[in-house]
Amino acid sequence: NAGVMQNPRHLVRRRGQEARLRCSPMKGHSHVYWYRQLPEEGLKFMVYLQKENIIDESGMPKERFSAEFPKEGPSILRIQQVVRGDSAAYFCASSPQEGYGYTFGSGTRLTVV
Amino acid sequence: EDKVVQSPLSLVVHEGDTVTLNCSYEVTNFRSLLWYKQEKKAPTFLFMLTSSGIEKKSGRLSSILDKKELFSILNITATQTGDSAVYLCAVGSTSGAGSYQLTFGKGTKLSVIP
């Protein structure tokens, strides 16, 4: 069981570029959650998805950020036109059912230069 | 807005000491409280607590929840250098959108020195 796989581990983007972060949930998990961790801050909820559906995106910034979890393939968190303030660690978690058995990935550290 | 406050923010102890980490919360629609250990990578699950007064134990770690006073503690006895990490407290609740959501505290950074 490979666990939750996130890639890339580190991503450097220039201001204005797009960042794509990928998350493959654990085998058997159909619920995916994205969190952002800023320096010296706790993890902040961004979005909760099930296959092909966004269940709760109340933590997502209204502009430039989007997420998907297609029927086939990993979940993608996309940040368009990145700015320096987007620099953070982005963690993905998955679970077999809502509210139970969260497992986190190792995160993607995004640096915007 | 849901809030989770951990204390202390950082702690330095010697090997063999016992430590107590604190987590207080204010959330609507409480469902569970979780503790994670985060080293330089993924937060790893330690405990999930849903009922008051029932201690959960795993080796040298234990945790208990008080739903009346809205707090939890994580105890680590006979600390080892491998316990050095950031310990995260998270509260699971039902969000305004009706889904389960975790609200995290900022963590307690524990450093165990030989």
mmCIF file of N, CA, C and O in Angstrom, chain A residues 9 33 35 37 40-45 48 55-56 58 91 98-107 109, chain B residues 1 31-32 34 36 38 40-43 45 48 88 95-107:
data_model
loop_
_atom_site.group_PDB
_atom_site.id
_atom_site.type_symbol
_atom_site.label_atom_id
_atom_site.label_comp_id
_atom_site.label_asym_id
_atom_site.label_seq_id
_atom_site.Cartn_x
_atom_site.Cartn_y
_atom_site.Cartn_z
ATOM 1 N N ARG A 9 7.533 16.918 -5.195
ATOM 2 C CA ARG A 9 7.803 17.228 -3.783
ATOM 3 C C ARG A 9 8.129 18.711 -3.626
ATOM 4 O O ARG A 9 7.753 19.327 -2.647
ATOM 5 N N TYR A 33 -8.744 15.485 0.171
ATOM 6 C CA TYR A 33 -8.782 16.803 0.812
ATOM 7 C C TYR A 33 -7.446 17.506 0.542
ATOM 8 O O TYR A 33 -6.396 16.878 0.609
ATOM 9 N N TYR A 35 -4.980 20.726 1.789
ATOM 10 C CA TYR A 35 -4.699 21.692 2.844
ATOM 11 C C TYR A 35 -3.465 22.499 2.459
ATOM 12 O O TYR A 35 -2.572 22.005 1.759
ATOM 13 N N GLN A 37 -0.305 24.872 4.109
ATOM 14 C CA GLN A 37 0.404 25.217 5.347
ATOM 15 C C GLN A 37 1.389 26.338 5.049
ATOM 16 O O GLN A 37 2.384 26.139 4.360
ATOM 17 N N GLU A 40 4.918 28.946 9.832
ATOM 18 C CA GLU A 40 4.493 29.307 11.198
ATOM 19 C C GLU A 40 2.972 29.255 11.379
ATOM 20 O O GLU A 40 2.441 29.768 12.348
ATOM 21 N N GLU A 41 2.284 28.646 10.437
ATOM 22 C CA GLU A 41 0.830 28.554 10.549
ATOM 23 C C GLU A 41 0.403 27.093 10.538
ATOM 24 O O GLU A 41 1.131 26.214 10.100
ATOM 25 N N GLY A 42 -0.794 26.844 11.022
ATOM 26 C CA GLY A 42 -1.335 25.491 10.945
ATOM 27 C C GLY A 42 -1.834 25.184 9.553
ATOM 28 O O GLY A 42 -1.897 26.045 8.693
ATOM 29 N N LEU A 43 -2.191 23.940 9.341
ATOM 30 C CA LEU A 43 -2.770 23.556 8.053
ATOM 31 C C LEU A 43 -4.164 24.141 7.928
ATOM 32 O O LEU A 43 -4.969 24.056 8.853
ATOM 33 N N LYS A 44 -4.433 24.708 6.753
ATOM 34 C CA LYS A 44 -5.744 25.319 6.500
ATOM 35 C C LYS A 44 -6.458 24.516 5.411
ATOM 36 O O LYS A 44 -5.889 24.288 4.325
ATOM 37 N N PHE A 45 -7.686 24.167 5.693
ATOM 38 C CA PHE A 45 -8.500 23.426 4.732
ATOM 39 C C PHE A 45 -8.723 24.254 3.470
ATOM 40 O O PHE A 45 -8.985 25.455 3.531
ATOM 41 N N TYR A 48 -12.481 19.787 -0.547
ATOM 42 C CA TYR A 48 -12.774 18.357 -0.340
ATOM 43 C C TYR A 48 -13.459 17.849 -1.592
ATOM 44 O O TYR A 48 -14.450 18.423 -2.053
ATOM 45 N N ILE A 55 -17.022 18.571 -3.238
ATOM 46 C CA ILE A 55 -18.018 18.503 -2.165
ATOM 47 C C ILE A 55 -18.038 19.800 -1.351
ATOM 48 O O ILE A 55 -19.093 20.301 -0.989
ATOM 49 N N ASP A 56 -16.848 20.315 -1.062
ATOM 50 C CA ASP A 56 -16.758 21.509 -0.209
ATOM 51 C C ASP A 56 -15.515 22.281 -0.624
ATOM 52 O O ASP A 56 -14.415 21.760 -0.495
ATOM 53 N N SER A 58 -15.052 25.547 0.431
ATOM 54 C CA SER A 58 -15.190 26.765 1.223
ATOM 55 C C SER A 58 -13.857 27.379 1.618
ATOM 56 O O SER A 58 -13.790 28.554 1.963
ATOM 57 N N PHE A 91 -0.638 20.133 1.236
ATOM 58 C CA PHE A 91 -0.794 18.736 1.617
ATOM 59 C C PHE A 91 -2.126 18.204 1.106
ATOM 60 O O PHE A 91 -3.146 18.879 1.150
ATOM 61 N N GLU A 98 -16.008 9.671 4.556
ATOM 62 C CA GLU A 98 -15.910 11.024 5.080
ATOM 63 C C GLU A 98 -15.704 10.996 6.579
ATOM 64 O O GLU A 98 -16.400 10.308 7.307
ATOM 65 N N GLY A 99 -14.716 11.760 7.029
ATOM 66 C CA GLY A 99 -14.519 11.957 8.450
ATOM 67 C C GLY A 99 -13.811 10.839 9.171
ATOM 68 O O GLY A 99 -13.752 10.819 10.388
ATOM 69 N N TYR A 100 -13.244 9.930 8.444
ATOM 70 C CA TYR A 100 -12.621 8.787 9.106
ATOM 71 C C TYR A 100 -11.390 8.324 8.344
ATOM 72 O O TYR A 100 -11.418 8.205 7.133
ATOM 73 N N GLY A 101 -10.294 8.079 9.098
ATOM 74 C CA GLY A 101 -9.140 7.438 8.475
ATOM 75 C C GLY A 101 -8.352 8.318 7.527
ATOM 76 O O GLY A 101 -7.838 7.845 6.515
ATOM 77 N N TYR A 102 -8.262 9.608 7.862
ATOM 78 C CA TYR A 102 -7.432 10.519 7.065
ATOM 79 C C TYR A 102 -5.995 10.029 7.029
ATOM 80 O O TYR A 102 -5.393 9.751 8.050
ATOM 81 N N THR A 103 -5.394 10.007 5.831
ATOM 82 C CA THR A 103 -3.965 9.761 5.686
ATOM 83 C C THR A 103 -3.390 10.878 4.833
ATOM 84 O O THR A 103 -3.929 11.154 3.758
ATOM 85 N N PHE A 104 -2.322 11.487 5.308
ATOM 86 C CA PHE A 104 -1.730 12.610 4.581
ATOM 87 C C PHE A 104 -0.590 12.165 3.680
ATOM 88 O O PHE A 104 0.128 11.198 3.985
ATOM 89 N N GLY A 105 -0.418 12.884 2.598
ATOM 90 C CA GLY A 105 0.763 12.751 1.768
ATOM 91 C C GLY A 105 1.892 13.596 2.318
ATOM 92 O O GLY A 105 1.716 14.314 3.315
ATOM 93 N N SER A 106 3.040 13.518 1.664
ATOM 94 C CA SER A 106 4.234 14.223 2.146
ATOM 95 C C SER A 106 4.270 15.688 1.742
ATOM 96 O O SER A 106 5.166 16.410 2.140
ATOM 97 N N GLY A 107 3.331 16.091 0.930
ATOM 98 C CA GLY A 107 3.223 17.503 0.599
ATOM 99 C C GLY A 107 4.030 17.913 -0.625
ATOM 100 O O GLY A 107 4.972 17.239 -1.042
ATOM 101 N N ARG A 109 6.022 21.380 -1.769
ATOM 102 C CA ARG A 109 6.460 22.703 -1.324
ATOM 103 C C ARG A 109 6.609 23.607 -2.543
ATOM 104 O O ARG A 109 7.485 23.397 -3.369
ATOM 105 N N GLU B 1 -16.062 31.587 13.561
ATOM 106 C CA GLU B 1 -15.051 30.756 12.892
ATOM 107 C C GLU B 1 -14.465 29.751 13.886
ATOM 108 O O GLU B 1 -14.181 30.100 15.023
ATOM 109 N N ARG B 31 -17.165 16.921 15.965
ATOM 110 C CA ARG B 31 -17.329 15.492 15.697
ATOM 111 C C ARG B 31 -16.171 14.674 16.256
ATOM 112 O O ARG B 31 -16.359 13.533 16.687
ATOM 113 N N SER B 32 -14.952 15.221 16.233
ATOM 114 C CA SER B 32 -13.813 14.435 16.700
ATOM 115 C C SER B 32 -12.621 15.355 16.923
ATOM 116 O O SER B 32 -12.585 16.484 16.424
ATOM 117 N N LEU B 34 -8.296 15.092 16.764
ATOM 118 C CA LEU B 34 -7.223 14.216 16.306
ATOM 119 C C LEU B 34 -5.868 14.826 16.660
ATOM 120 O O LEU B 34 -5.703 16.050 16.680
ATOM 121 N N TYR B 36 -1.759 14.579 15.507
ATOM 122 C CA TYR B 36 -0.819 14.128 14.485
ATOM 123 C C TYR B 36 0.594 14.495 14.915
ATOM 124 O O TYR B 36 0.814 15.473 15.621
ATOM 125 N N GLN B 38 4.148 15.563 13.140
ATOM 126 C CA GLN B 38 4.709 15.984 11.858
ATOM 127 C C GLN B 38 6.207 16.213 11.995
ATOM 128 O O GLN B 38 6.644 17.104 12.712
ATOM 129 N N LYS B 40 9.551 16.054 9.092
ATOM 130 C CA LYS B 40 9.754 16.958 7.955
ATOM 131 C C LYS B 40 8.868 16.602 6.757
ATOM 132 O O LYS B 40 9.118 17.064 5.660
ATOM 133 N N LYS B 41 7.871 15.816 6.989
ATOM 134 C CA LYS B 41 7.072 15.383 5.854
ATOM 135 C C LYS B 41 5.600 15.274 6.247
ATOM 136 O O LYS B 41 5.065 16.209 6.798
ATOM 137 N N ALA B 42 4.982 14.154 5.926
ATOM 138 C CA ALA B 42 3.541 14.035 6.116
ATOM 139 C C ALA B 42 3.181 13.971 7.597
ATOM 140 O O ALA B 42 3.831 13.289 8.375
ATOM 141 N N PRO B 43 2.124 14.684 8.005
ATOM 142 C CA PRO B 43 1.607 14.457 9.361
ATOM 143 C C PRO B 43 1.180 13.001 9.491
ATOM 144 O O PRO B 43 0.478 12.480 8.620
ATOM 145 N N PHE B 45 -0.770 10.094 11.754
ATOM 146 C CA PHE B 45 -1.879 9.995 12.689
ATOM 147 C C PHE B 45 -1.434 9.357 14.001
ATOM 148 O O PHE B 45 -0.701 8.363 14.020
ATOM 149 N N MET B 48 -7.412 9.517 17.510
ATOM 150 C CA MET B 48 -8.674 10.194 17.270
ATOM 151 C C MET B 48 -9.547 9.994 18.501
ATOM 152 O O MET B 48 -9.698 8.865 18.978
ATOM 153 N N LEU B 88 0.548 18.191 16.047
ATOM 154 C CA LEU B 88 -0.609 18.955 15.577
ATOM 155 C C LEU B 88 -1.888 18.419 16.194
ATOM 156 O O LEU B 88 -2.100 17.208 16.245
ATOM 157 N N SER B 95 -18.888 21.233 8.484
ATOM 158 C CA SER B 95 -18.755 22.603 7.990
ATOM 159 C C SER B 95 -20.112 23.165 7.587
ATOM 160 O O SER B 95 -21.121 22.455 7.547
ATOM 161 N N GLY B 96 -20.083 24.439 7.252
ATOM 162 C CA GLY B 96 -21.305 25.071 6.775
ATOM 163 C C GLY B 96 -21.860 24.423 5.517
ATOM 164 O O GLY B 96 -23.064 24.459 5.257
ATOM 165 N N ALA B 97 -20.961 23.818 4.748
ATOM 166 C CA ALA B 97 -21.378 23.133 3.526
ATOM 167 C C ALA B 97 -21.869 21.722 3.820
ATOM 168 O O ALA B 97 -22.243 20.989 2.914
ATOM 169 N N GLY B 98 -21.831 21.329 5.093
ATOM 170 C CA GLY B 98 -22.364 20.025 5.481
ATOM 171 C C GLY B 98 -21.376 18.883 5.413
ATOM 172 O O GLY B 98 -21.746 17.726 5.612
ATOM 173 N N SER B 99 -20.117 19.175 5.166
ATOM 174 C CA SER B 99 -19.133 18.099 5.066
ATOM 175 C C SER B 99 -18.195 18.128 6.261
ATOM 176 O O SER B 99 -18.105 19.116 6.990
ATOM 177 N N TYR B 100 -17.492 17.028 6.452
ATOM 178 C CA TYR B 100 -16.528 16.910 7.545
ATOM 179 C C TYR B 100 -15.283 17.713 7.183
ATOM 180 O O TYR B 100 -14.765 17.612 6.076
ATOM 181 N N GLN B 101 -14.811 18.493 8.149
ATOM 182 C CA GLN B 101 -13.665 19.347 7.880
ATOM 183 C C GLN B 101 -12.771 19.369 9.111
ATOM 184 O O GLN B 101 -13.252 19.407 10.239
ATOM 185 N N LEU B 102 -11.457 19.366 8.896
ATOM 186 C CA LEU B 102 -10.504 19.464 9.997
ATOM 187 C C LEU B 102 -9.999 20.893 10.141
ATOM 188 O O LEU B 102 -9.629 21.520 9.150
ATOM 189 N N THR B 103 -10.005 21.379 11.361
ATOM 190 C CA THR B 103 -9.387 22.669 11.680
ATOM 191 C C THR B 103 -8.166 22.386 12.544
ATOM 192 O O THR B 103 -8.295 21.747 13.597
ATOM 193 N N PHE B 104 -7.019 22.855 12.099
ATOM 194 C CA PHE B 104 -5.767 22.554 12.782
ATOM 195 C C PHE B 104 -5.314 23.707 13.667
ATOM 196 O O PHE B 104 -5.520 24.880 13.344
ATOM 197 N N GLY B 105 -4.634 23.352 14.769
ATOM 198 C CA GLY B 105 -3.887 24.336 15.514
ATOM 199 C C GLY B 105 -2.538 24.567 14.847
ATOM 200 O O GLY B 105 -2.193 23.900 13.868
ATOM 201 N N LYS B 106 -1.762 25.509 15.393
ATOM 202 C CA LYS B 106 -0.470 25.816 14.792
ATOM 203 C C LYS B 106 0.604 24.803 15.155
ATOM 204 O O LYS B 106 1.677 24.805 14.572
ATOM 205 N N GLY B 107 0.311 23.952 16.110
ATOM 206 C CA GLY B 107 1.273 22.923 16.474
ATOM 207 C C GLY B 107 2.133 23.284 17.663
ATOM 208 O O GLY B 107 2.296 24.465 17.997
#
